[in-house]
Amino acid sequence: MNWLKQQVANVAGTAEPIYGPSALRSVAQQAETTPYTELKKEDLRWVAMESTCVETQVFYLMADTGHIGLAQVIYSNVAGLRTTCQFNTKIFYPDGKTPNLWSADTLENHGFDDEQLCFYADGCAVDLSEDGTSYSIKSATNESSIVNLKVTRKTPGFQVGKDGKSYFGTDPDRPWGSMRHAFWPRCDAEGTIITKAGPIDFKGRAMFIHALQGMKPHHAAAKWNFANFQSPTYTAVMMEYTTPPSYGSSVVNVGGLMTDGEIICAGSSNSASHLEITDDPNNEWPEPAAVKFKWSGTTKDGKPVSAEVAGSLGVRLDKVDVMAEVPGFVKAIIGGVAGTKPYIYQYCPQQKLKLHLNIGGEEKVEEGILFSEATFISE
């Protein structure tokens, strides 16, 4: 009966019943015995589910020029009835004055290569190299942002646990939903995004994340925290979500610490907290003003690891009213659910923050760039 109720909620877009935290099998359970798994090429395949899902590949860019950017492919399916794909680009300018550039274009005639590793559509291609170490991202779908980028990983990719997935459902043998994240946290970027004002050179650092929400997004998560910290020597990444009350308002956190060529540690024993908040008068969400991200784990040779990035977020880069800016297919998935008002708050503190890293009692401190997001979807 629970499965039937969930299917009704899935198709109708309604809020789900209260199943409780036992209906979530967090990836943290896998991480107790297998903290993380290094990614193989086949782990980067598009799943392209034929049921309700949102699957994304996103490249976060930090240019040497100070520009922050992202390029993203979204594959979305609504109840197995309609599949839509979209390519998004966004550029934040370092002068703090130039308006953010946002391009979002529905893609036509999408498809994949035989191995499901490369994505194609009219005017757009995201190709994984034969050796599985780099992506080329090309798009001419919007004349305001013509994309020609290459992202090459400098450290192994990872997923937390054995398969990176948390499962949703009251029957462990028949989960009705899932959530997975796979990371290339520390990459080099090269290439340009050509805007109407001219080309922007995105030579610098990058992060790649492949995510699959195998259910309606607002059924899986009520809020999110994301941290992408890059310094000359280290990378720290964290993705945390809190489920709606239907799954006990449970917190799932995946993340890790890297340096060139090496994963220092990765797993689910991390935390994100908002140290200071300001209530957004437009929607009453508690917008963070200062944050603390904490990581803990163990190196391959058994040394304890802890790390922290904390401080003021400064002036936000942007506030995204998701329902106003996303295409119709996402609105169709969220479907006018009462109490659902998704907003994404994006930050890159101008006052650089420091990573405090302790490996086996040896303390390291390094200044770097933090790109951070706080997303609120529902109460």
Short mmCIF file of C-alpha atoms in Angstrom, two decimals:
data_model
loop_
_atom_site.label_atom_id
_atom_site.label_comp_id
_atom_site.label_asym_id
_atom_site.label_seq_id
_atom_site.Cartn_x
_atom_site.Cartn_y
_atom_site.Cartn_z
CA MET A 1 0.00 0.00 0.00
CA ASN A 2 2.88 2.39 0.76
CA TRP A 3 4.25 1.74 -2.72
CA LEU A 4 0.86 2.60 -4.22
CA LYS A 5 0.62 5.82 -2.19
CA GLN A 6 4.10 6.77 -3.36
CA GLN A 7 3.20 6.16 -7.01
CA VAL A 8 0.12 8.35 -6.67
CA ALA A 9 2.27 11.08 -5.12
CA ASN A 10 4.82 10.66 -7.90
CA VAL A 11 2.34 11.06 -10.74
CA ALA A 12 0.14 13.69 -9.10
CA GLY A 13 3.04 15.70 -7.66
CA THR A 14 1.41 15.72 -4.25
CA ALA A 15 3.26 15.59 -0.95
CA GLU A 16 4.11 12.10 0.23
CA PRO A 17 2.76 10.37 3.34
CA ILE A 18 4.98 10.15 6.44
CA TYR A 19 7.00 6.96 6.02
CA GLY A 20 9.60 7.83 8.66
CA PRO A 21 13.41 7.65 8.59
CA SER A 22 13.38 3.86 8.19
CA ALA A 23 12.17 4.36 4.60
CA LEU A 24 15.55 5.92 3.74
CA ARG A 25 18.62 3.72 3.31
CA SER A 26 21.31 6.39 3.42
CA VAL A 27 24.57 5.89 1.57
CA ALA A 28 26.10 6.44 5.03
CA GLN A 29 25.24 2.80 5.77
CA GLN A 30 27.49 1.70 2.90
CA ALA A 31 30.18 4.15 4.04
CA GLU A 32 30.47 2.40 7.41
CA THR A 33 32.37 -0.43 5.70
CA THR A 34 33.32 1.22 2.38
CA PRO A 35 33.86 4.96 2.94
CA TYR A 36 34.25 5.61 -0.79
CA THR A 37 34.97 3.99 -4.13
CA GLU A 38 37.22 5.43 -6.81
CA LEU A 39 35.30 5.94 -10.04
CA LYS A 40 35.86 3.80 -13.10
CA LYS A 41 34.92 4.94 -16.57
CA GLU A 42 31.71 2.91 -16.52
CA ASP A 43 30.59 4.72 -13.35
CA LEU A 44 30.13 7.84 -15.47
CA ARG A 45 27.45 6.36 -17.73
CA TRP A 46 24.20 8.24 -18.18
CA VAL A 47 21.36 6.20 -16.68
CA ALA A 48 18.62 8.06 -18.61
CA MET A 49 15.81 6.50 -16.61
CA GLU A 50 12.46 5.96 -18.27
CA SER A 51 10.61 6.88 -15.07
CA THR A 52 10.51 10.12 -13.06
CA CYS A 53 14.03 11.47 -12.59
CA VAL A 54 16.38 14.41 -12.92
CA GLU A 55 19.91 13.52 -14.04
CA THR A 56 22.60 16.16 -14.42
CA GLN A 57 26.21 16.62 -15.39
CA VAL A 58 27.56 19.94 -14.14
CA PHE A 59 30.99 21.52 -14.50
CA TYR A 60 31.85 24.20 -11.92
CA LEU A 61 34.53 26.58 -13.17
CA MET A 62 36.94 28.90 -11.33
CA ALA A 63 38.95 30.87 -13.88
CA ASP A 64 42.36 32.37 -13.22
CA THR A 65 40.75 35.68 -14.28
CA GLY A 66 38.41 35.55 -11.27
CA HIS A 67 35.32 34.57 -13.24
CA ILE A 68 33.14 31.83 -11.73
CA GLY A 69 31.04 29.75 -14.08
CA LEU A 70 29.10 26.59 -14.64
CA ALA A 71 28.02 24.51 -17.59
CA GLN A 72 25.29 21.92 -17.10
CA VAL A 73 23.28 19.31 -18.95
CA ILE A 74 19.94 18.31 -17.40
CA TYR A 75 18.04 15.17 -18.44
CA SER A 76 14.55 15.03 -17.00
CA ASN A 77 11.71 12.55 -17.22
CA VAL A 78 8.20 13.19 -15.92
CA ALA A 79 6.42 9.96 -14.89
CA GLY A 80 7.74 8.16 -17.96
CA LEU A 81 5.54 10.36 -20.14
CA ARG A 82 7.92 13.08 -21.31
CA THR A 83 11.67 13.45 -21.51
CA THR A 84 13.27 16.88 -21.81
CA CYS A 85 16.92 17.93 -21.91
CA GLN A 86 18.42 21.35 -21.30
CA PHE A 87 21.84 23.01 -21.43
CA ASN A 88 22.58 25.79 -18.93
CA THR A 89 25.50 28.16 -18.58
CA LYS A 90 26.10 30.76 -15.92
CA ILE A 91 28.90 33.28 -15.47
CA PHE A 92 29.60 35.40 -12.39
CA TYR A 93 31.88 38.37 -13.06
CA PRO A 94 34.73 39.32 -10.70
CA ASP A 95 34.04 43.08 -10.80
CA GLY A 96 30.83 42.65 -8.79
CA LYS A 97 29.07 45.04 -11.20
CA THR A 98 28.51 43.19 -14.45
CA PRO A 99 25.18 41.35 -14.29
CA ASN A 100 25.42 37.57 -14.09
CA LEU A 101 25.06 35.86 -17.45
CA TRP A 102 22.48 33.05 -17.44
CA SER A 103 21.58 30.98 -20.48
CA ALA A 104 19.12 28.09 -20.43
CA ASP A 105 18.13 26.30 -23.61
CA THR A 106 15.94 23.30 -24.28
CA LEU A 107 17.79 20.75 -26.37
CA GLU A 108 16.38 18.94 -29.40
CA ASN A 109 17.19 15.45 -30.67
CA HIS A 110 19.23 14.35 -27.65
CA GLY A 111 21.05 11.03 -27.57
CA PHE A 112 24.03 9.11 -26.24
CA ASP A 113 26.90 7.08 -27.64
CA ASP A 114 26.73 3.28 -27.46
CA GLU A 115 28.33 3.19 -24.01
CA GLN A 116 26.07 5.96 -22.59
CA LEU A 117 29.21 7.94 -21.68
CA CYS A 118 28.79 10.86 -24.09
CA PHE A 119 25.76 13.13 -24.52
CA TYR A 120 24.69 14.75 -27.77
CA ALA A 121 21.93 17.06 -28.98
CA ASP A 122 21.51 19.60 -31.75
CA GLY A 123 24.29 22.16 -31.22
CA CYS A 124 25.56 20.53 -28.03
CA ALA A 125 28.00 17.74 -27.10
CA VAL A 126 29.53 16.58 -23.80
CA ASP A 127 32.18 13.98 -24.62
CA LEU A 128 34.17 11.80 -22.24
CA SER A 129 37.65 11.08 -23.63
CA GLU A 130 38.65 7.56 -24.63
CA ASP A 131 40.98 7.28 -21.63
CA GLY A 132 38.26 8.52 -19.27
CA THR A 133 40.29 11.43 -17.86
CA SER A 134 38.71 14.48 -19.51
CA TYR A 135 35.45 15.92 -20.82
CA SER A 136 34.99 18.30 -23.71
CA ILE A 137 31.92 20.52 -23.42
CA LYS A 138 30.70 22.28 -26.55
CA SER A 139 27.49 24.19 -27.08
CA ALA A 140 26.27 26.64 -29.68
CA THR A 141 22.68 26.52 -28.45
CA ASN A 142 22.74 30.14 -27.27
CA GLU A 143 24.54 32.99 -29.04
CA SER A 144 24.96 34.76 -25.70
CA SER A 145 27.25 31.99 -24.42
CA ILE A 146 29.00 29.76 -26.93
CA VAL A 147 30.83 27.09 -24.94
CA ASN A 148 34.09 25.36 -25.87
CA LEU A 149 35.68 23.88 -22.75
CA LYS A 150 37.85 20.97 -21.67
CA VAL A 151 37.94 19.68 -18.10
CA THR A 152 40.70 17.24 -17.10
CA ARG A 153 40.75 15.52 -13.73
CA LYS A 154 43.89 15.88 -11.60
CA THR A 155 42.88 13.38 -8.94
CA PRO A 156 40.78 10.19 -9.03
CA GLY A 157 37.03 10.60 -9.05
CA PHE A 158 34.97 9.10 -6.25
CA GLN A 159 31.53 8.15 -5.01
CA VAL A 160 30.70 7.55 -1.36
CA GLY A 161 30.07 3.93 -0.38
CA LYS A 162 29.97 1.16 -2.98
CA ASP A 163 27.60 2.76 -5.49
CA GLY A 164 27.12 6.33 -4.25
CA LYS A 165 23.38 5.82 -3.78
CA SER A 166 20.84 6.42 -1.08
CA TYR A 167 17.60 4.48 -1.56
CA PHE A 168 14.03 5.52 -0.74
CA GLY A 169 11.19 3.09 -0.01
CA THR A 170 9.61 1.02 2.73
CA ASP A 171 10.59 -2.28 1.07
CA PRO A 172 14.41 -2.61 0.90
CA ASP A 173 14.09 -5.03 -2.03
CA ARG A 174 11.87 -2.65 -3.97
CA PRO A 175 13.03 0.95 -3.50
CA TRP A 176 10.91 3.49 -5.32
CA GLY A 177 13.57 6.18 -5.47
CA SER A 178 17.28 6.92 -5.21
CA MET A 179 19.87 9.69 -5.03
CA ARG A 180 23.44 9.40 -6.31
CA HIS A 181 26.41 11.76 -6.66
CA ALA A 182 29.72 11.03 -8.40
CA PHE A 183 32.58 13.54 -8.24
CA TRP A 184 35.66 14.64 -10.11
CA PRO A 185 36.53 17.18 -7.42
CA ARG A 186 39.87 18.54 -8.60
CA CYS A 187 40.25 19.27 -12.30
CA ASP A 188 42.03 21.65 -14.65
CA ALA A 189 39.88 23.69 -17.03
CA GLU A 190 40.76 25.25 -20.35
CA GLY A 191 38.83 26.87 -23.15
CA THR A 192 36.38 29.73 -23.51
CA ILE A 193 32.80 30.82 -23.24
CA ILE A 194 32.15 33.41 -25.93
CA THR A 195 29.66 36.05 -24.82
CA LYS A 196 28.25 38.98 -26.77
CA ALA A 197 30.86 41.13 -25.02
CA GLY A 198 33.66 38.82 -26.18
CA PRO A 199 35.34 35.57 -25.10
CA ILE A 200 36.06 34.71 -21.47
CA ASP A 201 39.06 32.49 -20.88
CA PHE A 202 38.17 29.82 -18.32
CA LYS A 203 41.68 28.46 -17.85
CA GLY A 204 41.84 27.53 -14.20
CA ARG A 205 40.30 25.04 -11.79
CA ALA A 206 37.12 22.99 -12.22
CA MET A 207 34.93 20.41 -10.51
CA PHE A 208 32.62 17.91 -12.22
CA ILE A 209 29.58 16.28 -10.59
CA HIS A 210 27.27 13.67 -12.09
CA ALA A 211 24.04 13.47 -10.10
CA LEU A 212 20.92 11.34 -10.43
CA GLN A 213 17.73 11.97 -8.50
CA GLY A 214 15.72 8.86 -9.32
CA MET A 215 12.43 10.34 -8.11
CA LYS A 216 10.73 13.73 -7.88
CA PRO A 217 13.37 16.15 -6.54
CA HIS A 218 11.09 17.68 -3.88
CA HIS A 219 10.22 14.19 -2.61
CA ALA A 220 13.92 13.39 -2.03
CA ALA A 221 15.19 16.65 -0.54
CA ALA A 222 13.73 19.65 1.26
CA LYS A 223 17.01 21.58 1.42
CA TRP A 224 20.61 21.36 0.23
CA ASN A 225 24.09 22.64 1.11
CA PHE A 226 26.96 22.52 -1.37
CA ALA A 227 30.62 23.48 -0.91
CA ASN A 228 33.34 23.56 -3.56
CA PHE A 229 36.62 24.79 -2.04
CA GLN A 230 39.73 25.03 -4.23
CA SER A 231 43.18 26.11 -3.05
CA PRO A 232 46.60 25.75 -4.67
CA THR A 233 47.22 22.42 -2.92
CA TYR A 234 43.83 21.11 -1.78
CA THR A 235 40.20 20.59 -2.79
CA ALA A 236 37.29 20.07 -0.41
CA VAL A 237 33.84 19.13 -1.69
CA MET A 238 30.58 18.54 0.16
CA MET A 239 27.01 17.85 -0.92
CA GLU A 240 24.42 17.61 1.84
CA TYR A 241 20.66 17.27 1.68
CA THR A 242 17.89 17.00 4.23
CA THR A 243 14.87 14.89 3.32
CA PRO A 244 11.31 16.13 3.75
CA PRO A 245 9.42 15.00 6.87
CA SER A 246 8.09 12.04 4.86
CA TYR A 247 11.54 10.46 5.39
CA GLY A 248 12.12 11.83 8.88
CA SER A 249 13.92 15.06 7.88
CA SER A 250 17.04 12.87 7.64
CA VAL A 251 20.41 14.39 6.70
CA VAL A 252 22.62 12.74 4.06
CA ASN A 253 26.11 14.14 3.50
CA VAL A 254 28.74 13.08 0.95
CA GLY A 255 32.10 14.72 0.45
CA GLY A 256 35.86 14.48 0.56
CA LEU A 257 39.30 16.07 0.61
CA MET A 258 41.83 15.84 -2.22
CA THR A 259 45.21 16.98 -3.38
CA ASP A 260 46.79 16.53 -6.82
CA GLY A 261 46.75 12.86 -7.76
CA GLU A 262 45.34 11.67 -4.43
CA ILE A 263 42.12 11.35 -2.46
CA ILE A 264 43.06 12.21 1.14
CA CYS A 265 39.73 10.92 2.48
CA ALA A 266 36.08 10.77 1.47
CA GLY A 267 32.86 9.57 3.05
CA SER A 268 29.68 10.62 4.80
CA SER A 269 30.98 11.84 8.19
CA ASN A 270 30.79 15.52 7.29
CA SER A 271 28.53 18.40 8.24
CA ALA A 272 27.34 21.77 6.99
CA SER A 273 25.97 24.43 9.33
CA HIS A 274 24.75 28.01 8.99
CA LEU A 275 26.42 30.10 11.69
CA GLU A 276 24.49 33.26 10.90
CA ILE A 277 21.24 33.72 9.01
CA THR A 278 19.14 36.59 7.70
CA ASP A 279 15.47 36.01 6.93
CA ASP A 280 14.74 36.69 3.29
CA PRO A 281 11.74 39.07 3.33
CA ASN A 282 10.58 37.86 -0.08
CA ASN A 283 10.06 34.23 0.87
CA GLU A 284 10.90 33.86 4.59
CA TRP A 285 13.74 31.40 3.97
CA PRO A 286 16.65 31.65 6.47
CA GLU A 287 19.36 32.81 4.09
CA PRO A 288 22.84 31.96 5.42
CA ALA A 289 25.26 34.80 6.10
CA ALA A 290 28.09 32.70 7.58
CA VAL A 291 28.78 28.96 7.26
CA LYS A 292 30.90 26.15 8.61
CA PHE A 293 31.74 23.03 6.61
CA LYS A 294 33.46 20.16 8.46
CA TRP A 295 34.98 16.97 7.07
CA SER A 296 36.28 13.91 8.88
CA GLY A 297 37.65 10.59 7.71
CA THR A 298 40.69 8.39 7.49
CA THR A 299 43.51 8.16 4.97
CA LYS A 300 44.24 4.91 3.15
CA ASP A 301 47.03 4.21 5.63
CA GLY A 302 44.77 4.78 8.64
CA LYS A 303 45.61 8.33 9.71
CA PRO A 304 42.68 10.35 11.12
CA VAL A 305 41.69 13.37 9.04
CA SER A 306 39.66 16.43 9.98
CA ALA A 307 39.13 19.67 8.11
CA GLU A 308 37.09 22.84 8.33
CA VAL A 309 36.19 25.83 6.17
CA ALA A 310 34.25 28.54 8.02
CA GLY A 311 33.48 32.22 7.74
CA SER A 312 31.27 34.94 6.35
CA LEU A 313 29.72 34.43 2.92
CA GLY A 314 29.73 38.14 2.14
CA VAL A 315 27.50 39.51 -0.60
CA ARG A 316 25.71 36.69 -2.40
CA LEU A 317 26.35 36.11 -6.07
CA ASP A 318 22.72 35.38 -6.86
CA LYS A 319 19.35 34.26 -5.60
CA VAL A 320 17.60 31.93 -8.04
CA ASP A 321 13.83 31.69 -7.93
CA VAL A 322 13.70 28.19 -9.37
CA MET A 323 10.04 28.26 -10.36
CA ALA A 324 10.53 31.53 -12.23
CA GLU A 325 13.73 30.58 -14.02
CA VAL A 326 13.59 26.88 -14.74
CA PRO A 327 11.84 25.41 -17.78
CA GLY A 328 8.35 24.02 -17.78
CA PHE A 329 9.43 20.42 -17.37
CA VAL A 330 10.81 21.06 -13.87
CA LYS A 331 7.63 22.90 -12.97
CA ALA A 332 5.74 19.85 -14.21
CA ILE A 333 7.79 17.63 -11.90
CA ILE A 334 7.30 19.86 -8.86
CA GLY A 335 3.72 20.32 -9.94
CA GLY A 336 2.39 23.11 -7.76
CA VAL A 337 2.84 21.26 -4.49
CA ALA A 338 1.64 23.27 -1.52
CA GLY A 339 4.56 24.62 0.52
CA THR A 340 7.09 24.10 -2.27
CA LYS A 341 8.96 27.32 -3.05
CA PRO A 342 12.48 26.45 -4.24
CA TYR A 343 15.21 29.08 -4.08
CA ILE A 344 18.96 28.67 -4.58
CA TYR A 345 21.35 31.11 -2.85
CA GLN A 346 24.83 31.24 -4.41
CA TYR A 347 28.03 32.63 -2.87
CA CYS A 348 31.73 33.10 -3.47
CA PRO A 349 33.16 35.14 -0.58
CA GLN A 350 35.41 37.95 -1.79
CA GLN A 351 37.31 37.62 1.47
CA LYS A 352 39.04 34.31 0.84
CA LEU A 353 38.40 31.63 3.44
CA LYS A 354 40.95 29.16 4.83
CA LEU A 355 40.95 25.38 4.89
CA HIS A 356 42.19 24.06 8.24
CA LEU A 357 43.32 20.50 7.58
CA ASN A 358 44.68 18.01 10.11
CA ILE A 359 46.16 14.71 8.89
CA GLY A 360 47.41 12.41 11.62
CA GLY A 361 48.06 15.35 13.95
CA GLU A 362 49.85 17.46 11.33
CA GLU A 363 48.09 20.77 10.81
CA LYS A 364 47.94 22.55 7.43
CA VAL A 365 46.23 25.84 6.70
CA GLU A 366 45.68 27.16 3.19
CA GLU A 367 43.65 30.00 1.72
CA GLY A 368 41.40 29.29 -1.23
CA ILE A 369 38.22 30.05 -3.14
CA LEU A 370 34.86 28.79 -1.93
CA PHE A 371 31.82 28.47 -4.18
CA SER A 372 28.81 27.60 -2.08
CA GLU A 373 25.08 27.06 -2.54
CA ALA A 374 22.21 26.85 -0.07
CA THR A 375 18.96 25.58 -1.54
CA PHE A 376 15.55 25.63 0.13
CA ILE A 377 12.68 23.69 -1.45
CA SER A 378 10.05 22.97 1.19
CA GLU A 379 9.49 23.14 4.94
#
